[in-house]
Amino acid sequence: ENEIDYTAQIDIHSVTKEADNAVRVMVIKNGEETVYAKAQKGSNEPEPDTVAFLSNTQVLKNTTEDFKLDALAAITLLRTQFDRVGAIGHSEGGTIALMLAAEQRVDFIISLAGMVISGSETLIWQNRNTLLAAGLDTPTTECYCSLLAQAFAAKTSGGIIPTAEGYDIPDALARNYRSVVAAIQMPYMTHFISLDVRPRLQHITCP
């Protein structure tokens, strides 16, 4: 039998009366059981036969790199049956196809809208186009995109993420920005905004 790898992210969004201390999460992967539990108070160590939660708000995590490994596991399996194996992906999947090609893991790829700039640049570009298409004026759009750029740069460099105060943007955008700031605290988004595939592109030799 061939084992297939896969990943998951489990977050804890709200807890009352420290109920998370009693929570146990079992993940069965390739027939093997792993139980996750919150680290014990005092020792900060997991209880016997468990793996500690990553934090008070996260049990498991994954990133684009994890998804790449997931795809690679499938490719490994397919190579036991086919001489040539490729990858096709859209958006983040298209980016993963490029990453696999750069590592010489596939014989060909089809990347549909895969990003060839950084994750932060991609998100800013998407926000700019969406806001302009929705009819927002250019100065307000650029002001918001500038705020996003500063937030992403601060997160990737370990700096202080700015607030929306003092920026001439509508309340709706200020609320959206606060949601973005909360989102980039998660490991997946932290990794995504810092991901830049440009240095890898020169290593792609397959069609």
Short mmCIF file of C-alpha atoms in Angstrom, two decimals:
data_model
loop_
_atom_site.label_atom_id
_atom_site.label_comp_id
_atom_site.label_asym_id
_atom_site.label_seq_id
_atom_site.Cartn_x
_atom_site.Cartn_y
_atom_site.Cartn_z
CA GLU A 1 0.00 0.00 0.00
CA ASN A 2 1.11 3.57 -0.68
CA GLU A 3 0.69 6.17 2.02
CA ILE A 4 -0.80 9.53 1.08
CA ASP A 5 0.20 12.58 3.08
CA TYR A 6 -2.26 15.35 3.87
CA THR A 7 -2.48 18.37 6.11
CA ALA A 8 -5.07 20.22 8.17
CA GLN A 9 -5.60 23.37 10.18
CA ILE A 10 -7.79 23.42 13.25
CA ASP A 11 -8.34 26.73 15.02
CA ILE A 12 -9.99 27.62 18.33
CA HIS A 13 -12.08 30.75 17.81
CA SER A 14 -13.77 31.16 21.19
CA VAL A 15 -13.73 29.42 24.57
CA THR A 16 -15.77 29.86 27.73
CA LYS A 17 -14.83 28.71 31.22
CA GLU A 18 -11.56 27.21 29.94
CA ALA A 19 -13.45 24.41 28.21
CA ASP A 20 -10.51 23.95 25.84
CA ASN A 21 -8.60 22.31 28.71
CA ALA A 22 -10.94 19.34 28.37
CA VAL A 23 -10.85 19.17 24.57
CA ARG A 24 -9.01 16.32 22.85
CA VAL A 25 -8.62 16.17 19.07
CA MET A 26 -7.80 12.86 17.42
CA VAL A 27 -6.28 12.87 13.93
CA ILE A 28 -6.00 9.55 12.09
CA LYS A 29 -3.36 9.71 9.37
CA ASN A 30 -2.35 6.66 7.36
CA GLY A 31 -3.95 4.52 10.04
CA GLU A 32 -2.00 6.13 12.89
CA GLU A 33 -3.87 7.95 15.65
CA THR A 34 -2.53 11.17 17.17
CA VAL A 35 -4.34 12.90 20.02
CA TYR A 36 -3.86 16.64 20.51
CA ALA A 37 -4.52 18.37 23.83
CA LYS A 38 -3.82 21.70 25.47
CA ALA A 39 -0.54 21.83 27.35
CA GLN A 40 -0.88 21.35 31.09
CA LYS A 41 -0.82 24.39 33.33
CA GLY A 42 2.37 24.90 35.23
CA SER A 43 4.62 22.54 33.31
CA ASN A 44 3.44 23.70 29.87
CA GLU A 45 4.00 20.11 28.75
CA PRO A 46 1.45 17.92 26.97
CA GLU A 47 -0.22 15.23 29.00
CA PRO A 48 1.00 11.67 28.41
CA ASP A 49 0.28 10.19 24.97
CA THR A 50 -0.79 13.53 23.47
CA VAL A 51 0.72 16.27 21.33
CA ALA A 52 0.30 19.81 22.64
CA PHE A 53 -1.83 22.39 20.84
CA LEU A 54 0.31 24.84 18.90
CA SER A 55 -1.14 27.72 20.90
CA ASN A 56 -4.25 28.80 22.80
CA THR A 57 -5.94 29.50 19.48
CA GLN A 58 -4.62 26.74 17.25
CA VAL A 59 -4.51 22.96 17.37
CA LEU A 60 -2.89 22.28 13.98
CA LYS A 61 -1.65 24.41 11.12
CA ASN A 62 -0.74 24.17 7.48
CA THR A 63 0.77 26.49 4.89
CA THR A 64 1.24 26.62 1.13
CA GLU A 65 4.38 24.55 1.67
CA ASP A 66 2.26 21.91 3.39
CA PHE A 67 -0.17 21.86 0.46
CA LYS A 68 2.84 21.40 -1.83
CA LEU A 69 3.87 18.35 0.17
CA ASP A 70 0.31 17.07 -0.08
CA ALA A 71 0.47 17.35 -3.87
CA LEU A 72 3.93 15.76 -3.89
CA ALA A 73 2.58 12.73 -2.04
CA ALA A 74 0.00 12.25 -4.78
CA ILE A 75 2.68 12.67 -7.45
CA THR A 76 4.82 10.04 -5.73
CA LEU A 77 1.92 7.61 -5.85
CA LEU A 78 1.16 8.37 -9.51
CA ARG A 79 4.78 7.70 -10.48
CA THR A 80 4.29 4.09 -9.44
CA GLN A 81 1.75 3.81 -12.27
CA PHE A 82 2.79 6.32 -14.94
CA ASP A 83 6.08 7.26 -16.62
CA ARG A 84 5.29 10.98 -16.82
CA VAL A 85 3.40 12.94 -14.19
CA GLY A 86 2.49 16.61 -14.23
CA ALA A 87 0.61 19.10 -12.08
CA ILE A 88 -2.25 21.45 -12.89
CA GLY A 89 -3.46 24.06 -10.46
CA HIS A 90 -5.47 27.26 -10.23
CA SER A 91 -4.58 30.28 -8.07
CA GLU A 92 -2.68 28.92 -5.05
CA GLY A 93 -2.71 25.53 -6.76
CA GLY A 94 -1.07 27.16 -9.78
CA THR A 95 1.61 28.55 -7.51
CA ILE A 96 2.19 25.12 -6.03
CA ALA A 97 2.57 23.72 -9.56
CA LEU A 98 5.34 26.27 -10.16
CA MET A 99 7.01 25.33 -6.87
CA LEU A 100 6.95 21.65 -7.78
CA ALA A 101 8.39 22.38 -11.22
CA ALA A 102 11.19 24.46 -9.70
CA GLU A 103 12.10 21.49 -7.53
CA GLN A 104 12.13 19.17 -10.57
CA ARG A 105 9.34 17.08 -9.06
CA VAL A 106 7.07 17.00 -12.13
CA ASP A 107 7.49 16.47 -15.86
CA PHE A 108 5.12 19.25 -16.93
CA ILE A 109 2.78 21.81 -15.35
CA ILE A 110 -0.26 23.92 -16.16
CA SER A 111 -0.45 26.94 -13.87
CA LEU A 112 -3.73 28.84 -14.08
CA ALA A 113 -3.42 32.25 -12.41
CA GLY A 114 -0.58 31.05 -10.19
CA MET A 115 1.18 33.99 -8.59
CA VAL A 116 4.66 34.94 -9.78
CA ILE A 117 5.06 37.76 -7.27
CA SER A 118 4.89 37.69 -3.49
CA GLY A 119 1.74 36.81 -1.59
CA SER A 120 1.52 40.31 -0.14
CA GLU A 121 1.84 41.92 -3.58
CA THR A 122 -0.81 39.55 -4.93
CA LEU A 123 -3.29 40.40 -2.17
CA ILE A 124 -2.73 44.13 -2.63
CA TRP A 125 -3.19 43.81 -6.39
CA GLN A 126 -6.40 41.84 -5.89
CA ASN A 127 -7.76 44.37 -3.41
CA ARG A 128 -6.91 47.29 -5.68
CA ASN A 129 -8.66 45.77 -8.69
CA THR A 130 -11.69 44.70 -6.65
CA LEU A 131 -12.18 48.09 -5.04
CA LEU A 132 -11.77 50.01 -8.30
CA ALA A 133 -14.17 47.63 -10.08
CA ALA A 134 -16.70 48.24 -7.28
CA GLY A 135 -16.59 51.96 -8.01
CA LEU A 136 -14.36 53.21 -5.20
CA ASP A 137 -12.33 56.28 -6.17
CA THR A 138 -8.64 55.92 -6.87
CA PRO A 139 -7.28 58.03 -3.95
CA THR A 140 -9.27 56.05 -1.37
CA THR A 141 -8.29 52.77 -2.99
CA GLU A 142 -4.62 53.68 -2.99
CA CYS A 143 -4.84 54.83 0.63
CA TYR A 144 -6.28 51.48 1.66
CA CYS A 145 -3.75 49.51 -0.38
CA SER A 146 -0.94 51.52 1.19
CA LEU A 147 -2.27 50.59 4.62
CA LEU A 148 -2.36 46.92 3.61
CA ALA A 149 1.20 47.11 2.32
CA GLN A 150 2.40 48.57 5.61
CA ALA A 151 0.58 45.89 7.59
CA PHE A 152 2.02 43.06 5.51
CA ALA A 153 5.52 44.50 5.68
CA ALA A 154 5.28 44.94 9.45
CA LYS A 155 4.05 41.37 9.91
CA THR A 156 6.82 39.81 7.84
CA SER A 157 9.53 41.94 9.48
CA GLY A 158 8.26 41.67 13.03
CA GLY A 159 7.34 45.34 13.21
CA ILE A 160 4.30 47.11 14.62
CA ILE A 161 1.19 46.72 12.48
CA PRO A 162 -0.49 50.11 11.99
CA THR A 163 -4.11 50.81 12.87
CA ALA A 164 -6.59 52.36 10.46
CA GLU A 165 -6.78 55.54 12.53
CA GLY A 166 -5.70 58.59 10.60
CA TYR A 167 -6.32 56.98 7.21
CA ASP A 168 -8.98 58.53 5.02
CA ILE A 169 -10.96 55.37 4.32
CA PRO A 170 -14.65 54.52 4.84
CA ASP A 171 -15.77 52.73 7.99
CA ALA A 172 -16.51 49.59 5.97
CA LEU A 173 -12.90 49.44 4.78
CA ALA A 174 -11.62 50.13 8.29
CA ARG A 175 -13.63 47.16 9.56
CA ASN A 176 -12.33 45.02 6.72
CA TYR A 177 -8.78 46.09 7.54
CA ARG A 178 -9.20 44.96 11.14
CA SER A 179 -10.31 41.57 9.83
CA VAL A 180 -7.20 41.44 7.64
CA VAL A 181 -4.97 42.23 10.61
CA ALA A 182 -6.58 39.38 12.56
CA ALA A 183 -6.19 37.01 9.59
CA ILE A 184 -2.46 37.64 9.11
CA GLN A 185 -1.80 36.53 12.66
CA MET A 186 -2.64 32.97 11.58
CA PRO A 187 0.32 30.82 10.44
CA TYR A 188 -1.20 30.14 7.02
CA MET A 189 -1.59 33.84 6.17
CA THR A 190 1.73 34.78 7.76
CA HIS A 191 3.44 32.31 5.48
CA PHE A 192 1.36 33.28 2.44
CA ILE A 193 2.15 37.01 2.53
CA SER A 194 5.87 36.27 2.85
CA LEU A 195 5.90 33.64 0.10
CA ASP A 196 7.69 34.84 -3.05
CA VAL A 197 8.20 32.33 -5.87
CA ARG A 198 10.24 34.65 -8.11
CA PRO A 199 13.64 33.24 -7.06
CA ARG A 200 12.37 29.73 -7.87
CA LEU A 201 11.16 30.47 -11.40
CA GLN A 202 14.66 30.34 -12.92
CA HIS A 203 14.91 26.69 -11.87
CA ILE A 204 11.89 25.59 -13.92
CA THR A 205 13.01 23.57 -16.94
CA CYS A 206 9.94 21.45 -17.73
CA PRO A 207 7.18 22.54 -20.13
#
